[in-house]
Coordinates of C-alpha atoms in Angstrom, one line a residue:
Chain A
X1 CA 35.1 4.1 -10.8
X2 CA 33.5 3.4 -13.9
X3 CA 33.1 -0.2 -15.1
X4 CA 31.5 -1.3 -18.8
X5 CA 29.4 -4.1 -18.3
X6 CA 29.9 -7.2 -20.9
X7 CA 27.5 -9.5 -22.3
X8 CA 28.7 -13.5 -21.7
X9 CA 27.7 -15.7 -23.7
X10 CA 28.5 -19.7 -23.4
X11 CA 27.7 -22.3 -26.2
X12 CA 28.0 -25.8 -26.1
X13 CA 30.5 -25.7 -23.8
X14 CA 32.2 -29.4 -22.8
X15 CA 34.6 -30.1 -20.4
X16 CA 35.8 -33.7 -19.8
X17 CA 38.5 -34.4 -17.2
X18 CA 39.7 -37.8 -18.0
X19 CA 36.7 -40.2 -18.3
X20 CA 34.6 -38.1 -15.9
X21 CA 32.5 -35.3 -17.9
X22 CA 32.3 -32.3 -15.6
X23 CA 30.4 -30.1 -17.7
X24 CA 27.8 -31.2 -21.1
X25 CA 27.7 -28.9 -23.9
X26 CA 26.2 -25.7 -21.6
X27 CA 24.3 -22.9 -23.4
X28 CA 24.7 -19.8 -21.2
X29 CA 23.6 -15.6 -21.9
X30 CA 24.5 -13.7 -19.5
X31 CA 23.4 -10.2 -19.7
X32 CA 25.9 -7.2 -19.8
X33 CA 25.5 -5.8 -16.1
X34 CA 24.1 -8.8 -15.0
X35 CA 24.3 -11.0 -11.3
X36 CA 24.2 -14.6 -12.5
X37 CA 24.7 -17.5 -9.9
X38 CA 25.7 -21.1 -10.5
X39 CA 23.6 -23.2 -8.1
X40 CA 24.3 -26.9 -7.5
X41 CA 25.6 -29.5 -4.8
X42 CA 29.7 -30.1 -5.4
X43 CA 30.6 -31.8 -8.4
X44 CA 28.2 -30.5 -10.7
X45 CA 30.2 -28.5 -12.6
X46 CA 29.6 -25.1 -11.7
X47 CA 33.3 -23.8 -10.5
X48 CA 34.3 -26.0 -13.5
X49 CA 32.0 -23.6 -15.6
X50 CA 33.5 -20.7 -14.0
X51 CA 37.1 -21.8 -14.2
X52 CA 36.7 -22.2 -17.7
X53 CA 35.7 -18.4 -18.0
X54 CA 38.0 -17.3 -16.0
X55 CA 40.5 -19.2 -18.4
X56 CA 41.8 -21.4 -15.3
X57 CA 41.2 -24.4 -17.2
X58 CA 40.9 -25.1 -21.3
X59 CA 37.4 -25.8 -22.6
X60 CA 37.3 -29.4 -23.8
X61 CA 34.8 -27.6 -26.5
X62 CA 32.8 -25.2 -27.5
X63 CA 32.8 -21.8 -26.9
X64 CA 33.1 -18.3 -24.5
X65 CA 32.3 -15.0 -26.0
X66 CA 32.7 -11.3 -23.7
X67 CA 30.5 -9.4 -26.3
X68 CA 31.4 -10.6 -29.4
X69 CA 35.4 -11.3 -28.7
X70 CA 35.5 -15.2 -28.6
X71 CA 37.8 -15.5 -25.2
X72 CA 38.5 -19.8 -24.9
X73 CA 41.8 -19.6 -26.2
X74 CA 43.2 -16.8 -24.4
X75 CA 45.3 -16.7 -21.2
X76 CA 43.6 -15.1 -17.9
X77 CA 45.3 -12.3 -18.0
X78 CA 44.3 -11.2 -22.0
X79 CA 40.4 -12.2 -20.5
X80 CA 40.2 -9.1 -18.3
X81 CA 38.1 -10.7 -15.5
X82 CA 38.4 -10.5 -11.9
X83 CA 37.8 -13.0 -10.2
X84 CA 37.0 -13.7 -5.9
X85 CA 38.0 -17.0 -4.3
X86 CA 36.2 -18.7 -1.7
X87 CA 40.1 -18.6 0.3
X88 CA 40.5 -15.2 -1.1
X89 CA 43.7 -16.1 -2.5
X90 CA 45.3 -12.9 -0.9
X91 CA 49.0 -13.2 -1.4
X92 CA 50.6 -13.9 2.3
X93 CA 53.7 -12.1 2.0
X94 CA 52.7 -8.8 0.9
X95 CA 50.1 -6.2 2.5
X96 CA 46.4 -5.4 1.5
X97 CA 47.9 -2.2 -0.9
X98 CA 50.4 -4.2 -2.7
X99 CA 47.9 -7.5 -2.8
X100 CA 45.2 -5.0 -4.3
X101 CA 47.5 -3.2 -6.3
X102 CA 49.1 -6.9 -8.0
X103 CA 47.5 -6.5 -10.9
X104 CA 47.9 -3.1 -12.0
X105 CA 51.4 -3.4 -11.6
X106 CA 51.8 -6.3 -13.7
X107 CA 49.8 -4.0 -16.4
X108 CA 52.7 -1.7 -15.9
X109 CA 50.0 1.2 -14.5
X110 CA 52.4 4.4 -13.4
X111 CA 52.8 4.7 -9.7
X112 CA 50.6 7.4 -9.1
X113 CA 47.8 6.2 -10.9
X114 CA 48.3 2.7 -8.7
X115 CA 48.1 4.5 -5.7
X116 CA 45.2 6.6 -6.7
X117 CA 43.1 3.3 -7.7
X118 CA 43.5 1.2 -5.1
X119 CA 43.2 3.9 -2.7
X120 CA 39.7 4.6 -4.3
X121 CA 38.8 1.1 -4.5
X122 CA 39.6 0.4 -0.8
X123 CA 37.8 3.5 0.2
X124 CA 34.8 2.2 -1.7
X125 CA 35.1 -0.7 0.5
X126 CA 36.0 0.5 4.1
X127 CA 39.5 -0.9 4.0
X128 CA 41.3 2.3 3.5
X129 CA 42.4 2.3 6.7
X130 CA 43.9 -1.5 6.9
X131 CA 46.2 -1.0 3.5
X132 CA 49.2 -1.4 5.0
X133 CA 48.8 -4.7 6.5
X134 CA 49.1 -8.3 6.0
X135 CA 46.3 -10.5 5.3
X136 CA 47.2 -12.6 8.5
X137 CA 46.7 -9.0 10.1
X138 CA 43.1 -8.0 9.5
X139 CA 39.7 -9.9 10.2
X140 CA 38.1 -12.6 7.8
X141 CA 35.5 -9.7 6.8
X142 CA 38.6 -7.2 6.3
X143 CA 40.4 -10.0 4.0
X144 CA 37.4 -10.7 1.8
X145 CA 37.2 -6.9 0.7
X146 CA 40.5 -7.2 -0.4
X147 CA 40.3 -9.8 -2.3
X148 CA 36.8 -8.1 -4.2
X149 CA 38.9 -4.8 -4.3
X150 CA 41.9 -6.5 -5.7
X151 CA 39.3 -8.2 -8.3
X152 CA 37.7 -4.6 -9.0
X153 CA 41.0 -2.6 -9.0
X154 CA 41.8 -3.5 -12.3
X155 CA 37.9 -2.7 -13.6
X156 CA 37.1 -6.0 -14.9
X157 CA 34.5 -6.3 -18.0
X158 CA 33.8 -9.3 -16.1
X159 CA 33.5 -10.5 -12.4
X160 CA 33.9 -13.6 -11.2
X161 CA 32.8 -14.8 -7.6
X162 CA 33.6 -18.2 -6.2
X163 CA 32.0 -19.6 -3.2
X164 CA 33.1 -15.7 -1.8
X165 CA 30.7 -15.6 1.0
X166 CA 31.4 -18.8 2.2
X167 CA 34.2 -18.6 4.7
X168 CA 32.6 -15.7 6.7
X169 CA 30.7 -15.8 10.1
X170 CA 27.0 -16.0 9.8
X171 CA 26.6 -12.6 10.6
X172 CA 28.8 -10.8 8.4
X173 CA 27.8 -12.8 5.8
X174 CA 24.2 -11.4 5.6
X175 CA 26.2 -8.2 5.7
X176 CA 28.6 -9.2 2.5
X177 CA 26.0 -10.2 0.7
X178 CA 23.9 -7.0 0.8
X179 CA 27.3 -4.9 0.0
X180 CA 28.6 -7.1 -2.7
X181 CA 24.7 -6.6 -4.3
X182 CA 25.0 -3.3 -3.9
X183 CA 28.4 -2.6 -5.0
X184 CA 27.6 -4.9 -8.3
X185 CA 24.4 -3.1 -9.2
X186 CA 25.9 0.3 -8.7
X187 CA 29.1 -0.8 -10.7
X188 CA 27.3 -1.8 -13.3
X189 CA 29.5 -4.5 -14.0
X190 CA 28.7 -8.3 -15.4
X191 CA 28.8 -10.7 -12.5
X192 CA 28.8 -14.6 -12.0
X193 CA 28.2 -15.9 -8.6
X194 CA 29.5 -19.4 -7.9
X195 CA 27.5 -21.0 -4.6
X196 CA 26.2 -23.9 -2.9
X197 CA 23.7 -21.6 -1.0
X198 CA 20.5 -21.3 -2.5
X199 CA 19.6 -18.6 0.1
X200 CA 22.8 -16.8 -1.1
X201 CA 21.9 -17.4 -4.9
X202 CA 18.3 -16.3 -4.9
X203 CA 19.1 -13.2 -2.9
X204 CA 21.6 -11.6 -4.7
X205 CA 20.9 -12.7 -8.5
X206 CA 19.3 -11.8 -11.3
X207 CA 19.1 -14.9 -12.8
X208 CA 20.1 -18.1 -11.0
X209 CA 21.3 -20.7 -13.0
X210 CA 20.9 -24.3 -11.0
X211 CA 23.3 -27.0 -11.9
X212 CA 23.8 -30.9 -11.4
X213 CA 26.0 -33.4 -12.7
X214 CA 27.3 -31.5 -15.3
X215 CA 24.1 -29.9 -17.1
X216 CA 22.1 -27.1 -16.5
X217 CA 18.7 -27.8 -15.4
X218 CA 17.1 -24.3 -15.4
X219 CA 18.0 -21.0 -15.8
X220 CA 15.7 -18.1 -14.6
X221 CA 14.9 -15.9 -12.1
X222 CA 14.5 -16.7 -9.2
X223 CA 11.0 -16.3 -8.4
X224 CA 10.6 -18.9 -11.4
X225 CA 12.7 -21.5 -9.8
X226 CA 10.4 -21.4 -7.0
X227 CA 7.3 -20.9 -8.6
X228 CA 8.2 -23.0 -11.7
X229 CA 10.9 -25.5 -11.2
X230 CA 11.6 -26.9 -14.3
X231 CA 11.8 -30.3 -13.0
X232 CA 12.1 -32.4 -9.9
X233 CA 15.7 -31.7 -9.5
X234 CA 15.2 -28.1 -9.0
X235 CA 11.9 -28.7 -7.1
X236 CA 13.7 -30.9 -4.8
X237 CA 16.7 -28.1 -4.5
X238 CA 15.0 -24.5 -4.8
X239 CA 13.0 -23.6 -1.4
X240 CA 14.4 -24.7 2.2
X241 CA 12.5 -27.5 3.5
X242 CA 12.6 -28.6 0.6
X243 CA 9.5 -29.4 -2.0
X244 CA 7.6 -33.0 -1.2
X245 CA 7.7 -34.6 -4.3
X246 CA 5.7 -38.4 -4.1
X247 CA 5.9 -40.8 -6.6
X248 CA 2.8 -42.2 -8.2
X249 CA 0.0 -42.2 -11.3
X250 CA -2.1 -39.1 -12.4
X251 CA -5.8 -40.1 -13.1
X252 CA -9.1 -39.1 -12.9
X253 CA -8.5 -35.8 -11.4
X254 CA -6.5 -37.6 -8.5
X255 CA -3.0 -38.6 -7.6
X256 CA -2.3 -42.5 -6.4
X257 CA 0.3 -43.3 -4.6
X258 CA 0.3 -47.0 -3.0
X259 CA -3.7 -46.5 -1.1
X260 CA -3.1 -42.5 -0.7
X261 CA -5.0 -40.6 -3.0
X262 CA -5.0 -37.0 -3.4
X263 CA -7.7 -34.8 -5.6
X264 CA -5.7 -32.6 -7.8
X265 CA -7.0 -30.3 -10.8
X266 CA -3.8 -30.0 -12.9
X267 CA -3.8 -30.0 -16.2
X268 CA -2.4 -32.5 -18.6
X269 CA -2.5 -36.6 -19.6
X270 CA -3.3 -39.1 -17.4
X271 CA 0.1 -41.0 -16.5
X272 CA 2.7 -42.0 -14.0
X273 CA 4.5 -39.3 -12.7
X274 CA 5.9 -37.1 -9.6
X275 CA 3.2 -34.6 -7.8
X276 CA 5.4 -31.9 -5.9
X277 CA 3.9 -29.6 -3.0
X278 CA 5.9 -27.0 -0.8
X279 CA 5.4 -28.0 2.9
X280 CA 4.7 -23.9 3.1
X281 CA 1.6 -24.8 0.2
X282 CA 0.4 -27.5 2.3
X283 CA -1.9 -27.6 5.3
X284 CA -3.5 -30.3 8.1
X285 CA -6.6 -29.2 7.2
X286 CA -7.4 -31.0 4.3
X287 CA -9.0 -34.5 3.2
X288 CA -6.7 -37.2 3.2
X289 CA -5.8 -38.6 6.6
X290 CA -2.5 -38.6 7.8
X291 CA -0.5 -39.3 11.3
X292 CA 1.4 -36.8 12.8
X293 CA 4.9 -38.3 13.0
X294 CA 7.5 -35.0 14.4
X295 CA 6.9 -31.8 15.5
X296 CA 9.9 -29.5 14.5
X297 CA 9.8 -25.9 16.1
X298 CA 11.8 -23.6 13.3
X299 CA 10.7 -20.7 15.6
X300 CA 7.4 -18.6 13.9
X301 CA 6.5 -22.1 12.4
X302 CA 6.5 -25.7 13.4
X303 CA 7.2 -28.4 10.3
X304 CA 5.3 -31.2 10.8
X305 CA 6.0 -34.5 9.3
X306 CA 3.2 -36.7 8.2
X307 CA 2.8 -40.3 7.0
X308 CA 0.1 -40.9 4.5
X309 CA 0.4 -44.4 5.2
X310 CA 3.0 -45.2 3.3
X311 CA 4.7 -42.1 1.5
X312 CA 5.3 -39.1 4.4
X313 CA 5.5 -35.7 3.7
X314 CA 6.4 -32.7 5.9
X315 CA 3.9 -29.3 6.0
X316 CA 4.9 -26.3 7.5
X317 CA 2.5 -24.7 10.2
X318 CA 2.1 -21.1 11.5
X319 CA 2.2 -21.0 15.2
X320 CA -0.5 -21.2 18.1
X321 CA -2.1 -25.0 16.7
X322 CA 0.8 -26.9 17.6
X323 CA 0.0 -30.7 16.4
X324 CA 1.4 -33.6 19.2
X325 CA 2.8 -36.7 17.4
X326 CA 0.9 -39.6 16.7
X327 CA -2.4 -37.2 16.2
X328 CA -4.2 -38.2 13.2
X329 CA -5.5 -35.2 10.9
X330 CA -6.3 -34.5 7.4
X331 CA -3.5 -33.3 4.7
X332 CA -4.5 -30.7 2.0
X333 CA -2.5 -27.9 0.4
X334 CA -3.4 -24.9 -0.7
X335 CA -5.8 -25.2 -4.8
X336 CA -3.5 -23.4 -7.5
X337 CA 0.3 -24.6 -6.1
X338 CA 0.9 -28.0 -7.2
X339 CA 3.3 -28.9 -9.2
X340 CA 3.3 -31.8 -11.5
X341 CA 6.1 -33.5 -13.4
X342 CA 6.2 -36.4 -16.1
X343 CA 7.7 -39.3 -14.7
X344 CA 11.4 -38.3 -15.9
X345 CA 11.0 -35.6 -13.6
X346 CA 10.4 -33.0 -16.3
X347 CA 7.6 -30.5 -15.7
X348 CA 4.4 -30.6 -17.2
X349 CA 1.5 -27.1 -17.7
X350 CA 2.4 -23.9 -15.9
Chain M
X1 CA 64.1 -24.2 39.9
X2 CA 61.1 -27.6 40.3
X3 CA 62.7 -30.7 41.0
X4 CA 61.7 -33.4 38.6
X5 CA 60.2 -36.2 38.9
X6 CA 62.3 -39.1 40.1
X7 CA 61.8 -40.8 36.7
X8 CA 62.7 -37.7 34.7
X9 CA 66.0 -37.8 36.5
X10 CA 67.0 -41.1 35.5
X11 CA 65.9 -40.3 31.6
X12 CA 68.1 -37.5 31.9
X13 CA 70.7 -39.0 33.3
X14 CA 70.8 -41.7 31.2
X15 CA 70.4 -39.3 28.1
X16 CA 73.8 -37.4 29.7
X17 CA 75.5 -41.3 29.4
X18 CA 74.4 -41.3 26.1
X19 CA 76.1 -37.6 25.4
X20 CA 79.4 -38.4 27.2
X21 CA 81.6 -39.7 24.4
X22 CA 80.2 -36.9 21.6
X23 CA 80.7 -34.1 24.8
X24 CA 84.1 -35.5 25.5
X25 CA 85.5 -36.0 22.1
X26 CA 84.5 -31.7 22.0
X27 CA 86.3 -31.1 24.7
X28 CA 89.5 -32.9 23.1
X29 CA 89.1 -31.3 20.2
X30 CA 89.0 -28.1 22.2
X31 CA 92.0 -28.9 24.6
X32 CA 94.4 -30.2 21.6
X33 CA 93.5 -27.3 19.4
X34 CA 95.0 -24.8 22.6
X35 CA 97.5 -26.9 24.5
X36 CA 101.0 -28.8 24.0
X37 CA 100.3 -32.3 24.8
X38 CA 96.6 -33.5 26.3
X39 CA 96.9 -37.0 28.4
X40 CA 93.4 -38.2 27.9
X41 CA 91.1 -35.1 28.7
X42 CA 93.7 -33.3 31.2
X43 CA 96.0 -30.7 29.5
X44 CA 100.0 -31.6 29.6
X45 CA 102.6 -28.8 28.8
X46 CA 101.9 -25.1 28.3
X47 CA 99.4 -23.5 26.2
X48 CA 100.3 -23.8 22.5
X49 CA 99.7 -20.5 20.2
X50 CA 102.2 -22.4 17.7
X51 CA 99.4 -25.1 17.0
X52 CA 98.2 -22.0 14.7
X53 CA 100.6 -21.2 12.7
X54 CA 99.2 -22.9 9.7
X55 CA 97.4 -19.7 9.4
X56 CA 100.4 -17.6 8.8
X57 CA 102.7 -20.1 7.3
X58 CA 102.4 -23.0 5.0
X59 CA 102.9 -25.9 6.6
X60 CA 104.9 -29.3 5.3
X61 CA 104.0 -28.4 1.2
X62 CA 100.5 -27.9 2.2
X63 CA 98.8 -25.0 0.1
X64 CA 97.9 -22.0 2.4
X65 CA 95.2 -22.1 4.9
X66 CA 93.2 -19.7 3.1
X67 CA 93.4 -21.3 -0.3
X68 CA 91.7 -24.6 0.9
X69 CA 89.2 -21.9 2.7
X70 CA 88.3 -20.2 -0.1
X71 CA 88.1 -23.2 -2.4
X72 CA 85.7 -24.1 0.5
X73 CA 83.4 -21.4 0.4
X74 CA 83.1 -21.5 -3.3
X75 CA 82.4 -25.0 -3.6
X76 CA 80.0 -25.1 -0.3
X77 CA 78.3 -21.7 -1.8
X78 CA 77.8 -22.8 -5.7
X79 CA 76.6 -26.4 -4.5
X80 CA 74.0 -24.7 -2.3
X81 CA 72.9 -21.7 -4.8
X82 CA 72.5 -24.5 -7.7
X83 CA 71.0 -26.8 -5.3
X84 CA 68.4 -24.8 -4.4
X85 CA 67.3 -23.1 -7.5
X86 CA 67.4 -26.1 -9.3
X87 CA 65.3 -28.4 -7.1
X88 CA 63.1 -25.5 -6.2
X89 CA 62.0 -25.2 -10.6
X90 CA 62.3 -29.1 -10.6
X91 CA 60.2 -29.4 -7.6
X92 CA 57.8 -26.7 -8.7
X93 CA 57.4 -28.7 -12.0
X94 CA 56.7 -32.1 -10.1
X95 CA 54.4 -30.5 -7.6
X96 CA 52.1 -28.1 -10.4
X97 CA 52.9 -29.1 -14.1
X98 CA 51.3 -32.4 -15.3
X99 CA 53.7 -33.6 -18.1
X100 CA 54.5 -37.2 -19.6
X101 CA 56.6 -39.5 -17.3
X102 CA 55.8 -37.2 -14.2
X103 CA 55.3 -40.0 -11.9
X104 CA 58.3 -42.3 -13.3
X105 CA 60.7 -39.0 -12.9
X106 CA 59.0 -39.2 -9.5
X107 CA 59.8 -42.9 -8.4
X108 CA 63.4 -42.4 -9.9
X109 CA 64.6 -39.2 -7.7
X110 CA 63.1 -41.1 -5.0
X111 CA 65.5 -44.5 -6.3
X112 CA 68.7 -41.8 -7.0
X113 CA 68.2 -40.3 -3.6
X114 CA 68.4 -43.9 -1.6
X115 CA 71.4 -44.5 -4.0
X116 CA 74.8 -44.7 -2.3
X117 CA 77.0 -42.2 -3.9
X118 CA 80.0 -43.7 -2.6
X119 CA 79.3 -47.1 -5.3
X120 CA 79.4 -44.5 -8.2
X121 CA 82.7 -42.9 -7.3
X122 CA 84.8 -45.2 -10.1
X123 CA 82.1 -44.1 -12.9
X124 CA 82.3 -40.7 -11.8
X125 CA 85.8 -40.3 -12.0
X126 CA 85.4 -41.9 -15.8
X127 CA 83.0 -38.8 -16.7
X128 CA 85.1 -36.3 -15.0
X129 CA 87.9 -37.4 -17.0
X130 CA 86.1 -37.3 -20.5
X131 CA 84.7 -34.2 -19.6
X132 CA 87.8 -32.5 -19.2
X133 CA 86.5 -31.6 -15.6
X134 CA 88.8 -33.9 -13.5
X135 CA 90.7 -32.2 -10.8
X136 CA 88.7 -29.0 -10.8
X137 CA 86.3 -27.5 -7.9
X138 CA 83.5 -26.6 -11.3
X139 CA 83.9 -31.0 -11.4
X140 CA 83.8 -31.8 -8.2
X141 CA 80.8 -29.2 -7.6
X142 CA 78.5 -30.5 -10.3
X143 CA 79.3 -33.7 -9.2
X144 CA 78.4 -32.9 -5.3
X145 CA 75.0 -30.5 -6.8
X146 CA 73.8 -33.5 -8.5
X147 CA 73.6 -35.9 -6.2
X148 CA 72.3 -33.8 -3.4
X149 CA 69.6 -32.8 -5.8
X150 CA 67.1 -36.0 -5.2
X151 CA 67.0 -34.8 -1.5
X152 CA 66.1 -31.0 -2.1
X153 CA 63.9 -31.8 -5.3
X154 CA 61.6 -34.0 -2.6
X155 CA 61.8 -31.5 0.4
X156 CA 61.1 -28.5 -1.7
X157 CA 58.1 -30.8 -3.7
X158 CA 56.5 -30.9 0.1
X159 CA 57.0 -27.1 0.3
X160 CA 55.1 -26.4 -3.5
X161 CA 52.4 -29.1 -2.7
X162 CA 51.0 -27.2 0.8
X163 CA 50.5 -23.8 -1.4
X164 CA 47.0 -22.7 -2.2
X165 CA 45.7 -23.9 -5.8
X166 CA 43.7 -21.0 -5.5
X167 CA 46.4 -18.5 -4.8
X168 CA 48.0 -19.4 -8.4
X169 CA 44.8 -18.7 -10.0
X170 CA 44.5 -15.9 -8.3
X171 CA 48.4 -15.0 -9.6
X172 CA 47.3 -16.2 -13.2
X173 CA 43.7 -14.0 -12.9
X174 CA 45.7 -11.0 -11.9
X175 CA 47.9 -11.0 -15.0
X176 CA 50.9 -13.5 -14.6
X177 CA 52.3 -16.1 -16.4
X178 CA 53.3 -19.2 -15.4
X179 CA 57.2 -18.1 -14.7
X180 CA 56.3 -14.6 -13.2
X181 CA 54.3 -16.5 -10.6
X182 CA 56.9 -19.0 -9.9
X183 CA 59.5 -16.2 -9.0
X184 CA 56.8 -13.9 -7.3
X185 CA 54.3 -15.7 -5.7
X186 CA 55.3 -19.3 -5.6
X187 CA 59.0 -18.5 -4.2
X188 CA 58.6 -16.3 -1.5
X189 CA 55.6 -18.2 -0.3
X190 CA 58.4 -21.2 0.4
X191 CA 61.4 -19.3 1.8
X192 CA 61.6 -21.2 4.7
X193 CA 62.1 -24.3 2.5
X194 CA 64.6 -22.9 0.4
X195 CA 66.3 -21.3 3.5
X196 CA 66.1 -24.7 5.1
X197 CA 67.1 -26.4 2.0
X198 CA 70.3 -23.7 1.5
X199 CA 71.2 -24.2 5.1
X200 CA 71.2 -27.9 4.9
X201 CA 73.1 -27.7 2.0
X202 CA 75.6 -25.2 2.8
X203 CA 76.0 -27.8 5.8
X204 CA 76.9 -30.9 3.7
X205 CA 79.2 -28.9 1.2
X206 CA 81.0 -27.6 3.7
X207 CA 81.8 -31.0 5.4
X208 CA 82.1 -33.2 2.4
X209 CA 85.2 -34.8 2.4
X210 CA 85.3 -38.5 -0.1
X211 CA 84.2 -36.3 -3.4
X212 CA 86.7 -33.7 -3.0
X213 CA 89.0 -36.1 -2.0
X214 CA 88.8 -38.4 -4.8
X215 CA 88.4 -36.2 -7.8
X216 CA 90.9 -33.2 -6.7
X217 CA 94.9 -34.0 -6.7
X218 CA 96.1 -30.8 -7.3
X219 CA 96.8 -28.4 -3.8
X220 CA 95.7 -25.3 -5.3
X221 CA 92.0 -26.9 -5.7
X222 CA 92.5 -28.5 -2.3
X223 CA 89.3 -28.0 0.2
X224 CA 89.1 -27.9 3.6
X225 CA 88.7 -31.0 4.3
X226 CA 91.0 -32.6 1.9
X227 CA 93.8 -30.3 4.0
X228 CA 92.8 -31.4 7.2
X229 CA 93.2 -34.9 6.6
X230 CA 96.1 -34.5 4.6
X231 CA 97.7 -33.8 8.6
X232 CA 96.6 -37.8 9.5
X233 CA 98.9 -39.3 6.4
X234 CA 102.3 -38.0 8.1
X235 CA 104.4 -40.6 10.2
X236 CA 104.1 -38.5 12.8
X237 CA 101.2 -36.7 13.2
X238 CA 101.0 -33.6 14.7
X239 CA 97.4 -34.1 16.9
X240 CA 97.6 -30.3 18.6
X241 CA 97.7 -28.2 14.7
X242 CA 95.1 -31.0 13.6
X243 CA 92.9 -29.7 16.4
X244 CA 93.6 -26.4 15.9
X245 CA 92.7 -26.6 12.3
X246 CA 89.8 -28.8 12.7
X247 CA 88.1 -26.0 15.2
X248 CA 89.0 -23.3 12.6
X249 CA 87.3 -25.4 10.2
X250 CA 84.1 -26.0 12.1
X251 CA 83.7 -21.9 13.1
X252 CA 81.6 -21.1 9.9
X253 CA 80.0 -24.1 10.4
X254 CA 78.8 -23.0 14.1
X255 CA 78.1 -19.8 12.5
X256 CA 75.9 -20.6 10.3
X257 CA 74.2 -23.3 12.8
X258 CA 73.2 -20.3 15.1
X259 CA 72.0 -17.9 12.4
X260 CA 69.7 -20.8 11.1
X261 CA 68.3 -22.6 13.5
X262 CA 65.2 -21.2 13.3
X263 CA 64.4 -22.5 10.1
X264 CA 66.0 -26.0 10.2
X265 CA 63.4 -26.5 13.5
X266 CA 60.7 -25.9 10.7
X267 CA 61.8 -27.4 8.1
X268 CA 59.8 -30.5 9.3
X269 CA 57.2 -28.9 10.1
X270 CA 56.4 -26.8 7.2
X271 CA 57.5 -28.6 4.8
X272 CA 57.6 -32.5 4.3
X273 CA 54.0 -33.9 3.2
X274 CA 55.1 -35.8 0.2

């Protein structure tokens, strides 16, 4: 199977549903052969964007380009996209073979070719032995592969995946995650994955687009999202457990919130803003007096909730020393790992 | 067989008591159809196959029974086919497409469904006369199908509402138009609904009396229900033959019910969600 990846560009893409703005002025450039994840909470516009790229929704304004071809006014069948849905959306009255063959037959492909291509795709995905069964007669994992086969069999230029893993059991999900990524890299098909699961997005994607309330928050490789979140939304959304965000004032080498003073060495002018410290960058060996409120075991580590005398923060502590609730400790952090945001929530400095 | 608890036995007895009039009616029909005379529910006189002579000769200036049977079959099959086709297309449009006046149309359909059709009889008479369809089979077919459509539309809308949107999106991405999607994906998936609606429509059309009785006067277009009724209008009614015709009239319905009951049972579990 030979697929040609294609560059996908989205310019000023906007979608209104009545008075509701589902997506506003999105610009995005997906490189040929790249896997991009759309990440965000439900209602953030990620699925709306995907459905516009697929051609199910008409954009209110803006354009979508596949290579140099503008496609936003084309019918889905003329866009050459394959799509996998959360529910798989297999046709229940057809066998897996007929399901996978469906897009080919609609294109009037000769039946010998249909047979060969379906067989080839099914082999690739390991469902060749269940092709004569109907969707209800195979496992969830096999249904998911059948849905992926149906999307890939027509050798699309763009592969769209809408929460393809969220209906799978946790165990199969990890395995399927790796398989889809491997397949996508082997085939070199430009892919867009919609997910609300950050682990899925970070593990699978070359780059992740984080959405919130109809707007793109950040579009960057996974490491950059984690190391340099562009704003407080991304900082709080990406990373598990989420980053501690304290609202206060920066001045004279320290950050003040209420009566709490945290020494900081971040660049930027004095003034109000947010201080972000990831729980894994924080420790109990610092100088800020704090009281242990709660200790939750995560197996290898403990998640400790501290009361700083007003604001509370979470700290990940390696096993061994297990603090007890009520103990007085000193809150601190590993120096270069601070994040500073201005009062509007935008990142300051590197 | 395990004994039922006393309360259940009482309930069973009450239900049986309530059913006795209906059961008695059927027994009367069966006996009267085959015997000379029946007093109460006891046959008096001999076995009377001549009650069935309407099958091989014309009786009292009526058309041959097979003309009425053929007309009834055409009537029922065409009404049911038209109803299933039109209702499913209308229901799909209401369920899936957004068009101006959709909610108004939906309300109208519901009101029409609730409207007693009998009160329209005279208005329909004038319309049929105007269209030159009075006293024709096609005329009564159109009237019956139109009056049954609201129910069919509501029923099918429930079935289409329960289809997943993702399935339709998948079909569009796979390369289908809305039209092929309707025939190749949506229709096969609501098959239980289609079969149930077809069965109901057939039964309802088969038993229809008031419309053909009112709008058909010539004997060559007569349906079974009017044919049967004609045995009651004579000064001296032949109850034996009336019962025999009644049994003959019921045979196709019973056959159909036996074939279709699986889908009839499914209709309320799978379909009506509004």
